[in-house]
mmCIF file of C-alpha atoms in Angstrom:
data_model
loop_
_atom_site.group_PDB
_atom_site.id
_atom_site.type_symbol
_atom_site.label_atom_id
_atom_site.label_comp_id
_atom_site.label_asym_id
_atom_site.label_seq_id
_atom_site.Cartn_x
_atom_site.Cartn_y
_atom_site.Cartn_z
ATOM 1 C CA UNK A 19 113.547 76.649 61.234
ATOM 2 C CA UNK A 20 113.134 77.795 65.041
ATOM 3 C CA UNK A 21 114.658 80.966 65.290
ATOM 4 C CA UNK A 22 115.442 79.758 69.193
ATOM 5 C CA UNK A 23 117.620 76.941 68.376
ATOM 6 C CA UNK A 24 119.431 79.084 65.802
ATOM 7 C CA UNK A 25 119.972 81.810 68.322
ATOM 8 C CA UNK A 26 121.593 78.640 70.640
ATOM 9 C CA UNK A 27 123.870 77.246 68.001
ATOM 10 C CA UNK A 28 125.701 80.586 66.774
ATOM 11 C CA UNK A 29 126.332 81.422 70.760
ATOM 12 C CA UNK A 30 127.746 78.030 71.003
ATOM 13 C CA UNK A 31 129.628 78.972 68.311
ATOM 14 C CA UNK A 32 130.907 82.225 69.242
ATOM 15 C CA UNK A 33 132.125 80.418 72.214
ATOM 16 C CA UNK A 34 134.011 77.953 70.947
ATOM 17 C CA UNK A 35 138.089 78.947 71.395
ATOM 18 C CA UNK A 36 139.406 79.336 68.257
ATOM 19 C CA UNK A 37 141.507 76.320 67.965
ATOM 20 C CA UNK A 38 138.669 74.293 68.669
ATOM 21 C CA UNK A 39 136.487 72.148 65.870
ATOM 22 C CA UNK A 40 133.066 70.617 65.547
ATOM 23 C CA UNK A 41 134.290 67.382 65.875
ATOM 24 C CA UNK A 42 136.672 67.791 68.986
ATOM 25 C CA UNK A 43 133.276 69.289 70.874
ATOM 26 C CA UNK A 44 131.130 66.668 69.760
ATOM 27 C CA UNK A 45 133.884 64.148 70.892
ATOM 28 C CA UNK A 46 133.780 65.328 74.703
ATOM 29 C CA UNK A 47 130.224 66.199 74.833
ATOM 30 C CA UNK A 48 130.134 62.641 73.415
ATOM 31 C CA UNK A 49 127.686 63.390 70.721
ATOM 32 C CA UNK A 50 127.947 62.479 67.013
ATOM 33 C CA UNK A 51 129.539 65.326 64.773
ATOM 34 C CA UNK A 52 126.373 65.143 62.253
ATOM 35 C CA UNK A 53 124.014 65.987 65.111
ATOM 36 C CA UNK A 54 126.371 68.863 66.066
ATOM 37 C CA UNK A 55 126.337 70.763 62.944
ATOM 38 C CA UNK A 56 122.451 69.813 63.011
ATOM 39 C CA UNK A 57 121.800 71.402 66.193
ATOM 40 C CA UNK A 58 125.050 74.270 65.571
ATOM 41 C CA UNK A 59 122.403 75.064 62.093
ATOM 42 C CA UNK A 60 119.105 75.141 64.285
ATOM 43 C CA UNK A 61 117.965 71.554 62.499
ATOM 44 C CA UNK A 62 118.021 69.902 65.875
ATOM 45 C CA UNK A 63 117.429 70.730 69.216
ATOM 46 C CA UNK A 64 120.019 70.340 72.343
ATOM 47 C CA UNK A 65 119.098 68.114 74.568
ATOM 48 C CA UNK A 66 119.419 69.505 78.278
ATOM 49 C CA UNK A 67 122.900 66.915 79.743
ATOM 50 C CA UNK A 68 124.303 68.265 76.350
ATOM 51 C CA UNK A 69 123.964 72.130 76.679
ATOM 52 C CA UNK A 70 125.030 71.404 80.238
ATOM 53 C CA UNK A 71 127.749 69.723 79.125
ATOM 54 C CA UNK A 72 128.995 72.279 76.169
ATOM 55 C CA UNK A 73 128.678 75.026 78.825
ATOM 56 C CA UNK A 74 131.045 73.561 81.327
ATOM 57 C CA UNK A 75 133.389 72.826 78.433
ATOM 58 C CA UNK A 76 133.217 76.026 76.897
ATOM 59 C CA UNK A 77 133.283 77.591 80.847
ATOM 60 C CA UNK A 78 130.330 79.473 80.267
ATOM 61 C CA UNK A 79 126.884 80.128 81.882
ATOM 62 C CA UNK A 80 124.206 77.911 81.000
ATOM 63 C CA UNK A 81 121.462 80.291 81.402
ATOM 64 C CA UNK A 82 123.264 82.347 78.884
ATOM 65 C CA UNK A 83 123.975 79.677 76.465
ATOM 66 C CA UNK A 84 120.034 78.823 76.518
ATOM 67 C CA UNK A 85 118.646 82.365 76.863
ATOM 68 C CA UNK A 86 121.245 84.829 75.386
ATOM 69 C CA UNK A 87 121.060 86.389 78.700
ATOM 70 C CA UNK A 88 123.264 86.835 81.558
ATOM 71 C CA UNK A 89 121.338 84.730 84.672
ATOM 72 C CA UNK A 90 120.279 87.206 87.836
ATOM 73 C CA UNK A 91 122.554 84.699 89.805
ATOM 74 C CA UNK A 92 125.490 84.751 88.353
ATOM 75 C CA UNK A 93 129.298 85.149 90.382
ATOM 76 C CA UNK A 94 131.464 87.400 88.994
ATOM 77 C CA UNK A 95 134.756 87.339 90.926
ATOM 78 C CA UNK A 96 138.063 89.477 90.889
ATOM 79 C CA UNK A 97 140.958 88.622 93.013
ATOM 80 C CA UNK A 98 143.832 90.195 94.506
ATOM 81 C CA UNK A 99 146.986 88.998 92.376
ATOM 82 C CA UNK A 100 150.238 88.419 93.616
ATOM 83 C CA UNK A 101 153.464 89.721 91.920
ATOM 84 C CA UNK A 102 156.346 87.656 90.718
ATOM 85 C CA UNK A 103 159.398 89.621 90.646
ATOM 86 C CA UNK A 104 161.084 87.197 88.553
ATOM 87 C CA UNK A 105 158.450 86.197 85.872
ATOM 88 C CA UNK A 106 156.852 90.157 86.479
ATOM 89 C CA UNK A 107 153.996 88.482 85.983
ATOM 90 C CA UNK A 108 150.586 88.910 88.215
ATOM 91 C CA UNK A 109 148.550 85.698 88.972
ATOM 92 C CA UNK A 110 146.694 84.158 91.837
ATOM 93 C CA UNK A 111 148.495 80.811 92.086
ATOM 94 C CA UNK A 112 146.114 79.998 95.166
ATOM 95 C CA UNK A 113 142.356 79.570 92.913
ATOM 96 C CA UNK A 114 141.794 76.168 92.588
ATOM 97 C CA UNK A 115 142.450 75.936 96.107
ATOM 98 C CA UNK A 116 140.065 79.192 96.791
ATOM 99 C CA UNK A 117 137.068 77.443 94.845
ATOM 100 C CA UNK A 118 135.593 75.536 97.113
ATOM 101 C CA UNK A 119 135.312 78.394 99.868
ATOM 102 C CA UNK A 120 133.710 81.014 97.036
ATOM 103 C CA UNK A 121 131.607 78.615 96.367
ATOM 104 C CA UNK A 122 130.087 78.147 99.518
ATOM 105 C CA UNK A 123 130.091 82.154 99.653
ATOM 106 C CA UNK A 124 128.151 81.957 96.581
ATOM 107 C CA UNK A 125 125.280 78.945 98.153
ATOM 108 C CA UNK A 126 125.195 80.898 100.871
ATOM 109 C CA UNK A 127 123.844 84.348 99.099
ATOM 110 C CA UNK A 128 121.840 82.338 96.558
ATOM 111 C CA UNK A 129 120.452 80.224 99.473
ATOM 112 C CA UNK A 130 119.356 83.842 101.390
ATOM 113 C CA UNK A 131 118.228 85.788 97.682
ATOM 114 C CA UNK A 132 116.768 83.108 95.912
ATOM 115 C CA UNK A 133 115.791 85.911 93.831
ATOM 116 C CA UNK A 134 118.678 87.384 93.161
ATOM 117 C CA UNK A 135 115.876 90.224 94.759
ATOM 118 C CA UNK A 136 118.439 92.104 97.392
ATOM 119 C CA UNK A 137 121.392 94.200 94.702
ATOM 120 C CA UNK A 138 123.765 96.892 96.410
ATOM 121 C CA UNK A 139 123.236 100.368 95.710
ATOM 122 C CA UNK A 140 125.278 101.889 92.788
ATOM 123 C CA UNK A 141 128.866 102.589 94.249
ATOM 124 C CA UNK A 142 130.658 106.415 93.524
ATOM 125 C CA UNK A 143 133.315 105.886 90.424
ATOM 126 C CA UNK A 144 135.736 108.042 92.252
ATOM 127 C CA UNK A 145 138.041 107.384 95.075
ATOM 128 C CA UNK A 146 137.375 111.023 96.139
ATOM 129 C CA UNK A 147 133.194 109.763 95.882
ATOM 130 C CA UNK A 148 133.626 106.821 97.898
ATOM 131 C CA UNK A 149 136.320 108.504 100.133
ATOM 132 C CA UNK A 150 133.530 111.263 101.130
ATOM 133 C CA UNK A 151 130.789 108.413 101.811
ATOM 134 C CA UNK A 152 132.919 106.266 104.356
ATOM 135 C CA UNK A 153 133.857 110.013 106.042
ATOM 136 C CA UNK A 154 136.988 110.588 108.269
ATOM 137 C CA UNK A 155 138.406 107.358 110.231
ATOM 138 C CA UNK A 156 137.154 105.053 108.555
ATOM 139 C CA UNK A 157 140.119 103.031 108.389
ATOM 140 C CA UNK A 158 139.136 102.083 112.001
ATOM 141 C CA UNK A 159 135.904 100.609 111.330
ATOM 142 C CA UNK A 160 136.971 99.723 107.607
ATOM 143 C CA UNK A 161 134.762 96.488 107.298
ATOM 144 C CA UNK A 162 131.655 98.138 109.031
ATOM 145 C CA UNK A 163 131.809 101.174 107.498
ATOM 146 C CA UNK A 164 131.487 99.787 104.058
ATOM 147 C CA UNK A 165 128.347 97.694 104.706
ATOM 148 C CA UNK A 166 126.529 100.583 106.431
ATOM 149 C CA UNK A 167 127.858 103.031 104.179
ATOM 150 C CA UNK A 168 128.189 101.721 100.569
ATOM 151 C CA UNK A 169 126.369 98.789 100.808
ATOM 152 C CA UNK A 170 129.511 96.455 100.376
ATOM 153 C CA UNK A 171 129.125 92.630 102.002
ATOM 154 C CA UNK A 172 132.649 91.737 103.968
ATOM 155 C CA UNK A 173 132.764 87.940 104.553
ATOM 156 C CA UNK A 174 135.733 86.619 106.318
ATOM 157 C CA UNK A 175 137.079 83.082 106.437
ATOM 158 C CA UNK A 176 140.043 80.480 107.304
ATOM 159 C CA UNK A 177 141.344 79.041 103.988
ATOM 160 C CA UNK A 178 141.823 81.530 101.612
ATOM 161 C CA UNK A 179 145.303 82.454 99.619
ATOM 162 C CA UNK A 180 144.226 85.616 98.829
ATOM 163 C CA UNK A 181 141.448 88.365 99.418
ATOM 164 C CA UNK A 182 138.643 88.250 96.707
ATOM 165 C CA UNK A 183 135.528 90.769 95.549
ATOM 166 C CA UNK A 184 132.341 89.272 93.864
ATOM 167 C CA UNK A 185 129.078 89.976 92.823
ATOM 168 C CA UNK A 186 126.550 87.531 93.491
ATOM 169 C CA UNK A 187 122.841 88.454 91.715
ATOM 170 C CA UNK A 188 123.643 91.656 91.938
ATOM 171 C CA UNK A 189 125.156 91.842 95.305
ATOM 172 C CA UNK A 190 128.913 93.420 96.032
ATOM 173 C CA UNK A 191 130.156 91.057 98.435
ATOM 174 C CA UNK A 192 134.426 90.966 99.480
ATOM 175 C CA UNK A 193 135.661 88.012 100.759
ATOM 176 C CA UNK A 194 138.954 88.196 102.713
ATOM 177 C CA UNK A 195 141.259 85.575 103.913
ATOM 178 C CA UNK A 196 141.136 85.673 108.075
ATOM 179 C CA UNK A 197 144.720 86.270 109.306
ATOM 180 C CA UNK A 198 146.169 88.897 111.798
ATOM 181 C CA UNK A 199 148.137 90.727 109.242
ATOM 182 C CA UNK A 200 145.157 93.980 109.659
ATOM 183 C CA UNK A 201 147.397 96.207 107.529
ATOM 184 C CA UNK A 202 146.910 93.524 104.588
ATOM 185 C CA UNK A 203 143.160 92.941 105.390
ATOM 186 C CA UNK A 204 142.670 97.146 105.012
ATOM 187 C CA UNK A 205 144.910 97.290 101.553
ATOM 188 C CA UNK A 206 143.132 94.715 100.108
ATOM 189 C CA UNK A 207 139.525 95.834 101.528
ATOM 190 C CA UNK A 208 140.642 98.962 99.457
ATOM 191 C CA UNK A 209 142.236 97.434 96.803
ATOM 192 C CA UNK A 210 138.685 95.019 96.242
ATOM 193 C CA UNK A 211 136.456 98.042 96.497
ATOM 194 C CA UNK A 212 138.414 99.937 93.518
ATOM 195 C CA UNK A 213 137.943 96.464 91.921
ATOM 196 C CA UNK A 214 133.701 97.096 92.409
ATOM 197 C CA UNK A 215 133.611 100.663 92.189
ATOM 198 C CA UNK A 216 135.348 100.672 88.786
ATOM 199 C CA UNK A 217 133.247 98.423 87.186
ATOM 200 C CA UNK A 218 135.854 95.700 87.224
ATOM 201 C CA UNK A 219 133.625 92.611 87.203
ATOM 202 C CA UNK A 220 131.375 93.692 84.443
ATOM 203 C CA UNK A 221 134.243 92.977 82.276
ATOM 204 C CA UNK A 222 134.932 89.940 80.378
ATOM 205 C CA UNK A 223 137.987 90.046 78.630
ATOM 206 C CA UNK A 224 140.998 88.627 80.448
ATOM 207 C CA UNK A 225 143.543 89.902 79.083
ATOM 208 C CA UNK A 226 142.842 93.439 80.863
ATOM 209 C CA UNK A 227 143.579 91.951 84.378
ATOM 210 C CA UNK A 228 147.237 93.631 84.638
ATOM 211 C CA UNK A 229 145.113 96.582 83.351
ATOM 212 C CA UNK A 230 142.770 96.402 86.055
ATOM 213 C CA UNK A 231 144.771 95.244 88.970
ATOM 214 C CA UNK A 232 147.050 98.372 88.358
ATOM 215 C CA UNK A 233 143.891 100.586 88.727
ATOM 216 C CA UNK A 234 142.447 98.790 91.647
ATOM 217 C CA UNK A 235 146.048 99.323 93.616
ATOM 218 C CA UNK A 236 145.992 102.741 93.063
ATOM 219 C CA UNK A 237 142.650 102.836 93.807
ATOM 220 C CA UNK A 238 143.390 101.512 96.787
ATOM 221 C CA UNK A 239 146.388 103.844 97.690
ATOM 222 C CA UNK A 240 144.741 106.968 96.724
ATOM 223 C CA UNK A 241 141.928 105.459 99.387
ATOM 224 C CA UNK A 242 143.933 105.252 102.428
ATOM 225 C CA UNK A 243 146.978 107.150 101.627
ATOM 226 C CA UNK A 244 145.824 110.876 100.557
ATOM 227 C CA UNK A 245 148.345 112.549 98.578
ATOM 228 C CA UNK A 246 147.342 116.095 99.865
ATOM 229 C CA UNK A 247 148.482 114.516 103.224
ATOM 230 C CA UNK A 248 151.832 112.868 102.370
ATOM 231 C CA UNK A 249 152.788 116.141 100.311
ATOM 232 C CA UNK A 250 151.753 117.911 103.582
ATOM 233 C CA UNK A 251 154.158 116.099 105.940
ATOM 234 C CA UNK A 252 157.898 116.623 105.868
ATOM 235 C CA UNK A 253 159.315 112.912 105.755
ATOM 236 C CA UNK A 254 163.105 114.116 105.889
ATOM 237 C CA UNK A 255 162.526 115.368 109.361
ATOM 238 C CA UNK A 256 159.188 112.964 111.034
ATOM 239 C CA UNK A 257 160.109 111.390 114.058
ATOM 240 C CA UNK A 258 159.621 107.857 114.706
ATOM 241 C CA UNK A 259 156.801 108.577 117.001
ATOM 242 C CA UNK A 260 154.810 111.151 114.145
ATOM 243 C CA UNK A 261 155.351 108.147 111.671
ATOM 244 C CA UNK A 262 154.344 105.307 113.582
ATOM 245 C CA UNK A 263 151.369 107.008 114.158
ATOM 246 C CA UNK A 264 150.685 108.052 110.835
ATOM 247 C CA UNK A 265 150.872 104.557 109.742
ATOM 248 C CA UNK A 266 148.360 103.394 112.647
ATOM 249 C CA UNK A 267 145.583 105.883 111.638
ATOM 250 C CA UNK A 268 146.437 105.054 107.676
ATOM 251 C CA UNK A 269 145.492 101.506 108.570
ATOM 252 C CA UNK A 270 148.506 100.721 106.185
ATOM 253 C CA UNK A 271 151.718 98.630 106.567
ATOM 254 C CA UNK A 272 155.552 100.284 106.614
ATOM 255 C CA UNK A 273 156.305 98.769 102.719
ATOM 256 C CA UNK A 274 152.980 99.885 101.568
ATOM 257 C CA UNK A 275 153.528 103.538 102.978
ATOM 258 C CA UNK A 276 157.173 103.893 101.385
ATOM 259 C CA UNK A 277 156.535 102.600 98.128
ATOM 260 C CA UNK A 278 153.575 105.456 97.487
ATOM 261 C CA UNK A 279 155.953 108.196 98.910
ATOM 262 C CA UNK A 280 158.795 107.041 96.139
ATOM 263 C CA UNK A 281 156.078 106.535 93.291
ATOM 264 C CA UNK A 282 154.987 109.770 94.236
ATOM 265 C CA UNK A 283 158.229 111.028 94.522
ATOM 266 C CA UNK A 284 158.236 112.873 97.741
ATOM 267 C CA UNK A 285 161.759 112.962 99.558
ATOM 268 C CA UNK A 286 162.372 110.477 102.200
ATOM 269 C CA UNK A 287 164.563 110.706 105.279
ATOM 270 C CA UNK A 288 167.574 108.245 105.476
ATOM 271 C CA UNK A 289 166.115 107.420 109.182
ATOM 272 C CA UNK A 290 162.526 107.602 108.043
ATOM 273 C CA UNK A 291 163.915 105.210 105.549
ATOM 274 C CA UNK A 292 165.025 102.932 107.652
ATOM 275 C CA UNK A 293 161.983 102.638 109.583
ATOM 276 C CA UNK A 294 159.913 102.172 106.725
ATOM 277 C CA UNK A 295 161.921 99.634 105.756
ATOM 278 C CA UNK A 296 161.544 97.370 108.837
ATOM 279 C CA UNK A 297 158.193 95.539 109.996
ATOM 280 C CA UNK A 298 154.996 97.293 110.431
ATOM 281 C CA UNK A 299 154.959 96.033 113.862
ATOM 282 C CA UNK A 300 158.393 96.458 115.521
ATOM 283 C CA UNK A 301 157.505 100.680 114.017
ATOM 284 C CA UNK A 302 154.453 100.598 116.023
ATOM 285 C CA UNK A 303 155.458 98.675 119.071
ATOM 286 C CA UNK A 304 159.048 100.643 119.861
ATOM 287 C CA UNK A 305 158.198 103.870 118.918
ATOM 288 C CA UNK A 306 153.990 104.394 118.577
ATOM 289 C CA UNK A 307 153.324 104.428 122.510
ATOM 290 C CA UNK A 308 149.235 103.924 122.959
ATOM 291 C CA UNK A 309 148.754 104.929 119.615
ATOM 292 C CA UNK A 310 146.585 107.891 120.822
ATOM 293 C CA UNK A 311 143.848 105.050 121.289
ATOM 294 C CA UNK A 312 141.782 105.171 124.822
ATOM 295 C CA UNK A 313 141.992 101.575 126.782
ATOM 296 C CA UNK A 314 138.572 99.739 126.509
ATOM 297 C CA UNK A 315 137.175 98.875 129.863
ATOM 298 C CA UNK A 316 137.383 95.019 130.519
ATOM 299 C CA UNK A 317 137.035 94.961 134.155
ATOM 300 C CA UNK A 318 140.370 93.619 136.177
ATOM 301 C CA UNK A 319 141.572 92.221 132.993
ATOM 302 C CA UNK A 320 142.195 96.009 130.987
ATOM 303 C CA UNK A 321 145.809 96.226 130.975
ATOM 304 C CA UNK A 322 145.927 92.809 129.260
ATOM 305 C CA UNK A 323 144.948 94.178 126.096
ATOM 306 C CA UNK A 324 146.580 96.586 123.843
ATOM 307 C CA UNK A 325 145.339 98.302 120.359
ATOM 308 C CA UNK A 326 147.868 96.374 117.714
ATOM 309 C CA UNK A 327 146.670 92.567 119.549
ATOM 310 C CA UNK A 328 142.674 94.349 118.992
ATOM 311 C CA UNK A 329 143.481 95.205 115.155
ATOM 312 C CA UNK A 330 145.272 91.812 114.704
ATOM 313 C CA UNK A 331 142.344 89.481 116.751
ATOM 314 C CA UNK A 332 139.859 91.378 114.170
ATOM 315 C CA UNK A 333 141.279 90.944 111.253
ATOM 316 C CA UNK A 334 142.123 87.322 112.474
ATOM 317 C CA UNK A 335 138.045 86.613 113.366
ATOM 318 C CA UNK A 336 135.352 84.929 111.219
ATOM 319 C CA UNK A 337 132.725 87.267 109.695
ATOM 320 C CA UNK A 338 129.980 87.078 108.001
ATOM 321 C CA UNK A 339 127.160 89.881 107.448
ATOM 322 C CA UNK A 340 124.022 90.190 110.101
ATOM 323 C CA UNK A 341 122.074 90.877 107.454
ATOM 324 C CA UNK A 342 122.844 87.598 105.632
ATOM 325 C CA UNK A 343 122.972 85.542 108.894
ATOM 326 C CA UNK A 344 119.014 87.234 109.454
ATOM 327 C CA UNK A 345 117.736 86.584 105.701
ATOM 328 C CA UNK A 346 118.660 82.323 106.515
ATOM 329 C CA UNK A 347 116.907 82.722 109.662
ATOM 330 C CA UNK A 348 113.920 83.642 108.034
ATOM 331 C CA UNK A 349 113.917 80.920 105.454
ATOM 332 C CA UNK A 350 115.273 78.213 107.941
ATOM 333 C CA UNK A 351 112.210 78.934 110.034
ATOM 334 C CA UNK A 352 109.794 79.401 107.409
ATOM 335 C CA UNK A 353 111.127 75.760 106.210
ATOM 336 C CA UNK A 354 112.524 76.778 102.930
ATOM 337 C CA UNK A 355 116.086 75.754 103.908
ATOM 338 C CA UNK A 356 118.062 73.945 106.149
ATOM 339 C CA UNK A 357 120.475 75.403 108.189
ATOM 340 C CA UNK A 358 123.784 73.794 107.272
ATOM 341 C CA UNK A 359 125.037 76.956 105.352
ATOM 342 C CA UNK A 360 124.355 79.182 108.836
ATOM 343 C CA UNK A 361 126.142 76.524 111.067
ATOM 344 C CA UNK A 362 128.985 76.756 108.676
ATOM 345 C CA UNK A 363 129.055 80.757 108.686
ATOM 346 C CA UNK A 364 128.889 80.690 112.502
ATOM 347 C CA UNK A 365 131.107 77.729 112.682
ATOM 348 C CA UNK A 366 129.352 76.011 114.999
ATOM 349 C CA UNK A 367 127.647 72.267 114.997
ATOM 350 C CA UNK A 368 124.679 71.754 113.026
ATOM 351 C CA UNK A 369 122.737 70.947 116.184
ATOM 352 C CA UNK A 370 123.910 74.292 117.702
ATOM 353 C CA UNK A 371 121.439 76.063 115.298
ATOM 354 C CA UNK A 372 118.212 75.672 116.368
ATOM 355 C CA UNK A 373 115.576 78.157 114.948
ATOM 356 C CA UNK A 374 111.850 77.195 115.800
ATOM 357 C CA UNK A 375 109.288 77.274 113.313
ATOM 358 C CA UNK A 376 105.970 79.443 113.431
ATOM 359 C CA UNK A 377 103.114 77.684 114.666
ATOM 360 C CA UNK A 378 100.187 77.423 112.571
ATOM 361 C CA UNK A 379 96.971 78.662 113.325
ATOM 362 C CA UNK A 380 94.539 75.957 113.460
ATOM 363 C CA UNK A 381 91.030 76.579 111.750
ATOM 364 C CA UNK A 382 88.211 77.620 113.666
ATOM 365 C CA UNK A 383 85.380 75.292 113.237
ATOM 366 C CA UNK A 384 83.433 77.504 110.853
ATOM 367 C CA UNK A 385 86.490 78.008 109.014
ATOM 368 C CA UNK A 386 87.123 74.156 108.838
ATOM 369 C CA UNK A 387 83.126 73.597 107.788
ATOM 370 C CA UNK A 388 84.172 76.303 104.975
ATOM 371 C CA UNK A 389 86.898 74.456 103.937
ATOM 372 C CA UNK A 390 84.670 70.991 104.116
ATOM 373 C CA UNK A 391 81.919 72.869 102.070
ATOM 374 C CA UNK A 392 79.213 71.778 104.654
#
């Protein structure tokens, strides 16, 4: 008896849900239940359509069904879960809808590491680790900061429900939903990065994602909103100016800041209170002035802009890493793919992306006489 084919039929049997029998899987894999148990007992080999189909039935990866071990290009994703107050349950009611954008995340990494040959560094455990990495103000820069600094992908795109973190062959890679709301772009840039710095996605087990989602929003609150420096500010007395500002270099939104100061129990104003309680942006347009941020020069056309429109156009704009824009150059012009994945990243027609391919030498006439053996 092959020791291989044994080693496939008890993993397709660990895999099966519990309320599941031989004959219902034989039934959709369309396969006759005395084969099954053959090839379950290592009597019979799998053919390939089968073990493809028993994987997507049993939603798991084919290369571990077959091999016992995880495949080098696997996606691993975690999400950002929205709250129902009335069910208290967390969920991300937006997925299905989601898939087909992750999944041309994921094509787009496996198309640019075919090798899965291109991992992120190890990330620090600690918020107070990854906190010292980014350094001071990073909240300005957030997106930037974490590819030069910890080696975290940020991909943003149209479409999405919710923000999402992955790992793609080894690759930390957060995908956020484009939208002008900056302070929710920030939270949940945090919020994702607690999900990959704690080890989140090397988890399998479901039923930890309340578990998990509570660690990866305080994760994510500890990140942005220090507690040394909200137990360091008086909040009965702040005025309106103080806070808005506060808020603008937290990079966080009104609700966000007020619910850390009560779960942290600090004592809140009544009019600090009330501010909190209105709209991130009527706080920082009536009462933040220029934000303590310089005017970029624009020629004639400076006084147009202000800071809050910059954050919001930002969050709002497609994004997608040089560095994976640069590794589909490379193959596009060495001819190992085409580039319909870059004119989708860049948006653009598939004519727009023209990338020339290196000319090859032509032989020398002793090296063609060589090659003639004459």
């Amino acid at each position: 008896m092959d020791d291989g084919l044994v080693a496939i039929g008890v993993r397709v049997r660990d895999a099966m849900p519990s309320d599941m029998t031989q004959r219902s899987l034989a039934e959709q894999v369309e396969m006759p239940a005395d084969a099954l148990s053959r090839a379950l007992n290592g009597q019979r080999g799998f053919a390939s359509i089968e073990l493809a189909k028993i994987a997507e039935i049993l939603d798991v990866d084919l290369h571990w069904l077959i091999t016992g071990q995880e495949s080098p290009q696997r996606v691993r994703v975690a999400a950002r879960h929205e709250f129902d107050h009335y069910s208290g349950i967390r969920g991300v009611p937006g997925f299905e809808q989601d898939e087909d954008v992750l999944s041309a995340v994921a094509h787009a990494y496996r198309q640019a590491y075919p090798d899965a040959d291109h991992p992120s560094k190890a990330l620090p455990g600690t918020v107070e680790g990854v906190r010292e990495v980014l350094a001071d103000g990073f909240v300005r820069e957030f997106a930037d900061r974490l590819e030069a600094a910890l080696d975290v992908d940020v991909v943003r795109v149209p479409g999405l429900s919710t923000d999402y973190s992955v790992t793609i062959g080894g690759r930390h890679v957060i995908v956020l939903a484009a939208h002008a709301n900056w302070f929710r772009s920030n939270f949940s840039l945090a919020h994702e990065l607690g999900h990959l710095a704690l080890g989140h996605h090397d988890l399998d087990n479901p039923r930890g994602n309340d578990a998990r989602e509570g660690a990866a929003n305080r994760f994510a609150a500890d990140l942005l909103m220090l507690q040394s420096d909200l137990s360091g500010t008086d909040w009965e007395t702040i005025g309106p100016r103080d806070l808005a500002l506060f808020v603008w270099e937290s990079g966080v939104s009104t609700g966000a800041l007020l619910t850390r100061l009560d779960a942290l129990r600090i004592p809140v104003g009544e009019e600090t209170r009330g501010l909190l309680s209105g709209s991130t942006q009527r706080l920082l347009r009536r009462h933040g002035g220029d934000l303590g941020e310089k005017p970029v020069k624009r020629g004639p056309f400076t006084m147009l802009f202000d800071p809050i429109t910059e954050r919001m156009n930002a969050a709002a704009a497609r994004r997608f890493p040089l560095s994976l824009q640069e590794a589909h150059g490379k193959r596009i012009a060495n001819g190992e793919i085409t580039p319909g994945t870059l004119a989708w990243m860049l948006d653009t027609d598939l004519d727009d992306v023209v990338i020339d391919r290196p000319e090859r030498s032509r032989p020398s006439a002793d090296e063609l006489a060589d090659m003639l053996g004459l």
